[in-house]
C-alpha positions as a printed NumPy array, in Angstrom:
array([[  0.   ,   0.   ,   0.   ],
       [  1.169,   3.502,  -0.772],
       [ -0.311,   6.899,   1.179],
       [ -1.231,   9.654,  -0.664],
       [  1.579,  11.858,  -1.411],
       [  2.259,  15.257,  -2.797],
       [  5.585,  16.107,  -4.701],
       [  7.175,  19.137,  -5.759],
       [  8.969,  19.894,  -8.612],
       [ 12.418,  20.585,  -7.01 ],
       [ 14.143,  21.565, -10.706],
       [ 11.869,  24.804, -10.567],
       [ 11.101,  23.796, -14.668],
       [  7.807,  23.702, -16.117],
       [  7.198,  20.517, -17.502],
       [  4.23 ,  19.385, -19.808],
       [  3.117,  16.733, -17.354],
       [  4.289,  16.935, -13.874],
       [  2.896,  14.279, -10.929],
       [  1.369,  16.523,  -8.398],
       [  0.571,  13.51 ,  -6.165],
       [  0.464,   9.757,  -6.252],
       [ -0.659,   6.925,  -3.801],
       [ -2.443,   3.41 ,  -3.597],
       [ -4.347,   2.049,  -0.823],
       [ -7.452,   1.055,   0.755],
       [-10.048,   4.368,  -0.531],
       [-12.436,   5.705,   2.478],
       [-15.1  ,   7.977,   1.191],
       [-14.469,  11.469,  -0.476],
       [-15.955,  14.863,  -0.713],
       [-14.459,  17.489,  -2.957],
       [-16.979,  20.461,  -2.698],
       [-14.522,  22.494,  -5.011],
       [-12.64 ,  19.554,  -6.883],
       [ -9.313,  18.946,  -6.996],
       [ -6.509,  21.686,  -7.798],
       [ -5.454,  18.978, -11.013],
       [ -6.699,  16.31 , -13.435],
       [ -6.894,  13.248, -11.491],
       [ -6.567,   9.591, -12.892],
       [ -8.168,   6.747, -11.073],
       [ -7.707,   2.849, -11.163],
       [ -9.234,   0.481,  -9.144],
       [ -7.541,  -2.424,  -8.012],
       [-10.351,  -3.989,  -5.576],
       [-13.567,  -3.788,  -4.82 ],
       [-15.846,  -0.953,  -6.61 ],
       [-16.081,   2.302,  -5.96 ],
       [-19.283,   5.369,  -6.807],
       [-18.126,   8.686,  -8.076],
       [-20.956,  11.39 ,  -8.326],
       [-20.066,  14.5  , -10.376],
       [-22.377,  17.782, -10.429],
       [-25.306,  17.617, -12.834],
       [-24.539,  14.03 , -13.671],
       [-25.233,  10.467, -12.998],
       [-23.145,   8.385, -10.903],
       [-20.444,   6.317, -11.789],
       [-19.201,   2.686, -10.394],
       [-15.893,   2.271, -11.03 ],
       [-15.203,  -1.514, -11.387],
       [-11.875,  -3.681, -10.874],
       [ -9.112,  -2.846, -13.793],
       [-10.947,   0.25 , -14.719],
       [ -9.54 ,   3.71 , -15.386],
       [-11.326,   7.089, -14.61 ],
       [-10.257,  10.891, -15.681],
       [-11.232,  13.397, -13.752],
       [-10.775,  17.05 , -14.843],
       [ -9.286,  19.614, -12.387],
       [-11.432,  21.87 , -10.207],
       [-14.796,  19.373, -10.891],
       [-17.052,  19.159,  -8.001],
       [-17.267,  15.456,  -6.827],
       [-17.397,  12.833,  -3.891],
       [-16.38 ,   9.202,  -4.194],
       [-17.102,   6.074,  -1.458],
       [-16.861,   2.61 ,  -1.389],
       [-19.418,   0.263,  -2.676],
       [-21.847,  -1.058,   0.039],
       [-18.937,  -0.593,   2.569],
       [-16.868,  -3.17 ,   0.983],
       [-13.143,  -2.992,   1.029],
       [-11.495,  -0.643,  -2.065],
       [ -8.391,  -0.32 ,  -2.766],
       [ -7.341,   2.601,  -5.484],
       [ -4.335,   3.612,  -7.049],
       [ -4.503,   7.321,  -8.119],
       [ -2.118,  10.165,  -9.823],
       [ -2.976,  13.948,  -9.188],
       [ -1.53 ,  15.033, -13.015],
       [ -0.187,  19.037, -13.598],
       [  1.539,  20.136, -16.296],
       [  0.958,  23.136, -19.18 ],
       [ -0.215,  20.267, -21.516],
       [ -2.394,  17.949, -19.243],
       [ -5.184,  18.925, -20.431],
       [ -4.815,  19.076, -24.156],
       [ -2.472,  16.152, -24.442],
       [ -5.808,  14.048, -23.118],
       [ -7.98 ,  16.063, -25.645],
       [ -5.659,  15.206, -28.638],
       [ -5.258,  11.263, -27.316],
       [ -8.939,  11.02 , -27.282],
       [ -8.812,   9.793, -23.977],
       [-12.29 ,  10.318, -22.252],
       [-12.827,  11.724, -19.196],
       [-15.382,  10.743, -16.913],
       [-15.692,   7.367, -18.831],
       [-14.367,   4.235, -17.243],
       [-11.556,   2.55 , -19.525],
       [-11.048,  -1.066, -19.046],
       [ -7.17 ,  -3.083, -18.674],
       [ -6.883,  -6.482, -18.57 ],
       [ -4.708,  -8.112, -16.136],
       [ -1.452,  -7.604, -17.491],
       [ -2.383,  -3.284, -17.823],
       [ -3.496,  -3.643, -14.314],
       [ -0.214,  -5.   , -12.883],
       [  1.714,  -2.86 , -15.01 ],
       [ -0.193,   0.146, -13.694],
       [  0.418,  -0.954, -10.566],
       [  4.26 ,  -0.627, -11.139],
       [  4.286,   2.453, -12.995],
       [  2.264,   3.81 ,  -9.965],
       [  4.928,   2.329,  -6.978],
       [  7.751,   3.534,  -9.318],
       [  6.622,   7.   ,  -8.849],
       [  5.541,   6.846,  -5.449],
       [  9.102,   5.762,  -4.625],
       [ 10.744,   8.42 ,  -6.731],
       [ 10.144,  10.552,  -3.789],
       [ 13.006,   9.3  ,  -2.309],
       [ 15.328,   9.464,  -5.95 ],
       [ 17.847,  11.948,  -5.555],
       [ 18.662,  12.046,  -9.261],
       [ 18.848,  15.224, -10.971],
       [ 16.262,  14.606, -13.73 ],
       [ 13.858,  12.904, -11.428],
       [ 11.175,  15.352, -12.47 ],
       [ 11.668,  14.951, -16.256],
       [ 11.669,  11.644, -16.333],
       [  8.331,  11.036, -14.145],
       [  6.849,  13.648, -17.01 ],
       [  8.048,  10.996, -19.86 ],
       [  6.94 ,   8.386, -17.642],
       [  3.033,  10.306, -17.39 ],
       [  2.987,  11.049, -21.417],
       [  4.061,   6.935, -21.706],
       [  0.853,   6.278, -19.519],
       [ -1.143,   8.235, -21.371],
       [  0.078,   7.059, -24.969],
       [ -0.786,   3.549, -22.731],
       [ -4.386,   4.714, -22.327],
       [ -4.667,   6.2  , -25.653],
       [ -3.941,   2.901, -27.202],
       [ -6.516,   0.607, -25.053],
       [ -9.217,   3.67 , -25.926],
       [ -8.967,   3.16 , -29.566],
       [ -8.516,  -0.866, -29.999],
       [-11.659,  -0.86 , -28.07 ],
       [-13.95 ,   1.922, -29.828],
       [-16.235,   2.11 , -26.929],
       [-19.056,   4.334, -28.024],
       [-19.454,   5.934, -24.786],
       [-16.169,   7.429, -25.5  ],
       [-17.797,   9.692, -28.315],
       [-20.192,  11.265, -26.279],
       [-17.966,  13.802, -25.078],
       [-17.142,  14.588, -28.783],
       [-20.206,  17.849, -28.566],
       [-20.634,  20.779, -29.983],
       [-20.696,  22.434, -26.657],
       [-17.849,  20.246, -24.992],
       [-15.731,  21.367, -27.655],
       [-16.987,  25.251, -26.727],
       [-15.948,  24.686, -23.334],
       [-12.79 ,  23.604, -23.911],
       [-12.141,  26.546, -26.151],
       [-13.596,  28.657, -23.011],
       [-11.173,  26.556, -20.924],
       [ -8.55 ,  27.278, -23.266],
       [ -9.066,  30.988, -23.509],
       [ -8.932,  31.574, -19.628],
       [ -5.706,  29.923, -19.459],
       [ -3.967,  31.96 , -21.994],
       [ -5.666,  35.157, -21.084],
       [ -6.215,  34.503, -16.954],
       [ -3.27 ,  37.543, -16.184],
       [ -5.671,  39.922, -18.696],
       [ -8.761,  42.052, -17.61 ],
       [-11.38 ,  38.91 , -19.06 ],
       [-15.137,  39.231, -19.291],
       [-16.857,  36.168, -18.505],
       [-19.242,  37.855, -21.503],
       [-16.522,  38.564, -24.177],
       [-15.614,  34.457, -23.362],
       [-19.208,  33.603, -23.628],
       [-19.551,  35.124, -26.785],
       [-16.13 ,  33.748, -28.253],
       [-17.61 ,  30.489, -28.306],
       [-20.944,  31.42 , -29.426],
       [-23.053,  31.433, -26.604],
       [-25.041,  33.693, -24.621],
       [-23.824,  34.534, -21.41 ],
       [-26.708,  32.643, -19.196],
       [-26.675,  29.453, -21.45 ],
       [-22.674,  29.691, -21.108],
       [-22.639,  29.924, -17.035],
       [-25.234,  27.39 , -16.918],
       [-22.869,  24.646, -19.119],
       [-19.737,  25.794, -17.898],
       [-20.869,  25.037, -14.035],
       [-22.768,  21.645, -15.238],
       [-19.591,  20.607, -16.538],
       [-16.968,  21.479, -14.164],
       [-19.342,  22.006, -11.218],
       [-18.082,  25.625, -10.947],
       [-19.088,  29.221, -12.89 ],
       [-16.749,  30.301, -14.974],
       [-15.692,  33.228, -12.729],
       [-15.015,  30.978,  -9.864],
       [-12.968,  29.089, -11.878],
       [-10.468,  31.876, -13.204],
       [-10.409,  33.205, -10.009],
       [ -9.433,  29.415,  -8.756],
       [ -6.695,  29.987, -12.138],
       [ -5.055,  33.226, -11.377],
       [ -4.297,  31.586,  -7.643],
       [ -2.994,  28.781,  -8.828],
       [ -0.2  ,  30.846, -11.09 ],
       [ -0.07 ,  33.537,  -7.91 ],
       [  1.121,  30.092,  -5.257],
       [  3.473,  29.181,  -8.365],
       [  4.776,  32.695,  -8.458],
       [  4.859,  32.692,  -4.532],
       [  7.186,  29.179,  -4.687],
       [  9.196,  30.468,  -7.236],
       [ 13.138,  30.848,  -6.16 ],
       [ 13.283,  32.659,  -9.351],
       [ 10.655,  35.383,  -8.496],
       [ 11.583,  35.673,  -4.676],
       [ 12.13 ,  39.275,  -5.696],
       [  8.692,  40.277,  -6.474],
       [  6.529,  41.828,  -4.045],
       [  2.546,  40.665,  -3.284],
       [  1.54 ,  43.405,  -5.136],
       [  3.443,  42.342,  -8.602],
       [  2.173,  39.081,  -8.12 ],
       [ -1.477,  39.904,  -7.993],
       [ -0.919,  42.435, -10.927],
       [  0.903,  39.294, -13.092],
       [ -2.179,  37.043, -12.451],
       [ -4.331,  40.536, -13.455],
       [ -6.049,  40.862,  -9.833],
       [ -6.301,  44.16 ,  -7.551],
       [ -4.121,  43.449,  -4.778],
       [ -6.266,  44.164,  -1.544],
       [ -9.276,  41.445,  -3.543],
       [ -6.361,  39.084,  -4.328],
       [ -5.444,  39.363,  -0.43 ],
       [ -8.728,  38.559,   0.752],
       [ -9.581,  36.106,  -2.026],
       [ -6.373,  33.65 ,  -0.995],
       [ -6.772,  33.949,   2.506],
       [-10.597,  32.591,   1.872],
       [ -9.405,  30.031,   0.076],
       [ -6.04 ,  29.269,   2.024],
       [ -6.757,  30.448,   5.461],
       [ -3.563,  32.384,   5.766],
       [ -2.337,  35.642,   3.554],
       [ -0.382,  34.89 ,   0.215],
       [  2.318,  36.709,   2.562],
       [  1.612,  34.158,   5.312],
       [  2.089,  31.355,   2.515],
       [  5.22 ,  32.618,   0.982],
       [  7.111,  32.576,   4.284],
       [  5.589,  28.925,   5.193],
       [  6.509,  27.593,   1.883],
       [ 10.396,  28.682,   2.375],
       [ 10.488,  27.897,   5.796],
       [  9.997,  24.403,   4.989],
       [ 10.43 ,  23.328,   1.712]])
């Protein structure tokens, strides 16, 4: 069995895929009122397991299957009539997650099936790295990122010898919108964005737009950039290389006014992104 674990990218190097954590063990239940900071791949090992995702129905995840689970996507997870579950799961960051999975035509929310021979592979990918933790290599971080774009070439692979039709669902008109929207608030997120000008980029109106947006990823699409530019403001806060730069350059790179980017991290952090900057050095 392997506890969760978080890991930090000790090179200071953006990476396409990066593993932001990692474990495998027996799964108690699961509430993520706000999601999870990054994509999230599932595999069960043992037992089943029941995801429920906002504005859809649930999900039983079955022995040797695979779930995606985008970032930030409001969801809870438990075991199956109390029965004992064991899951192996990667927390996956990176600039190219999420398009890298788009491009693969890997499906999220959709369980993918392994045989036995995927699942026990899996399982060592998953304890290699767990233990790379403890690797004191210098490209330790690059090569889990090869290692994550292997897994996903992996998953890529079963998803098309198999053709599930399920997996084309996702292929919609207005999926395809959101990611655009998704796309746009990523690239932009530093920039003075109207949730309207996005709206209409993508050819929707601005109610209709909110109301897919939050059925999708269980969050408005304000909420969500906001959620974006403090994500980039804790990487700016971690950064060796931007030690120099003061709170108030930080909230002006991730385009926020500095006394609501105050108040808006310590709401979602507890403690000011001053507070958090002096934490982070004093023990990392």
């Amino acid at each position: 069995m392997l506890p969760f674990r978080l890991f930090q990218n000790y090179s200071n190097q953006s990476y396409p895929l990066s593993l932001y954590s990692c474990g495998l063990h027996e799964q108690t239940s699961q509430n993520r009122p706000i999601g999870y900071p990054t994509l999230q791949c599932f595999i069960n090992f043992e037992g089943e397991g029941v995801f429920h995702f906002a504005g859809q129905q649930k999900i039983i995840l079955e022995v040797g299957q695979v779930l995606l689970v985008p970032g930030k996507l409001a969801h809870e997870y438990y075991p199956e009539q109390d029965q004992m579950w064991i899951l192996g799961y990667m927390g996956i960051s990176g600039y190219l997650a999420e398009s890298l999975i788009s491009a693969s035509a890997i499906p999220m929310l959709t369980p993918i099936s392994l045989n036995y021979d995927q699942l026990q592979q899996t399982s060592e990918r998953i304890h290699q790295m767990w233990n790379s933790h403890y690797d004191e290599e210098q490209h330790v971080d690059r090569n889990i990122s090869v290692q994550l774009y292997d897994w996903l070439i992996v998953l890529s692979q079963i998803v098309a010898l198999k053709e599930k039709p399920s997996a084309v669902v996702h292929s919609t008109p207005s999926t395809h919108a959101l990611q655009r929207a998704v796309h746009l608030l990523q690239q932009h997120y530093n920039e003075n964005i109207r949730i309207a000008n996005i709206a209409y980029a993508v050819g929707y109106s601005v109610q209709h737009f909110q109301r897919l947006f939050k059925e999708t990823y269980g969050v408005n699409p304000l909420t969500y950039l906001q959620r974006l530019r403090l994500e980039q403001a804790i990487l700016l806060l971690e950064s060796k290389e931007n030690i120099h730069l003061t709170i108030q350059e930080i909230s002006n790179l991730v385009g926020m006014d500095t006394n609501y980017f105050i108040r808006l991290f310590k709401k979602e952090h507890g403690i000011t992104p001053a507070q958090y900057r002096h934490q982070y050095r004093q023990y990392s």
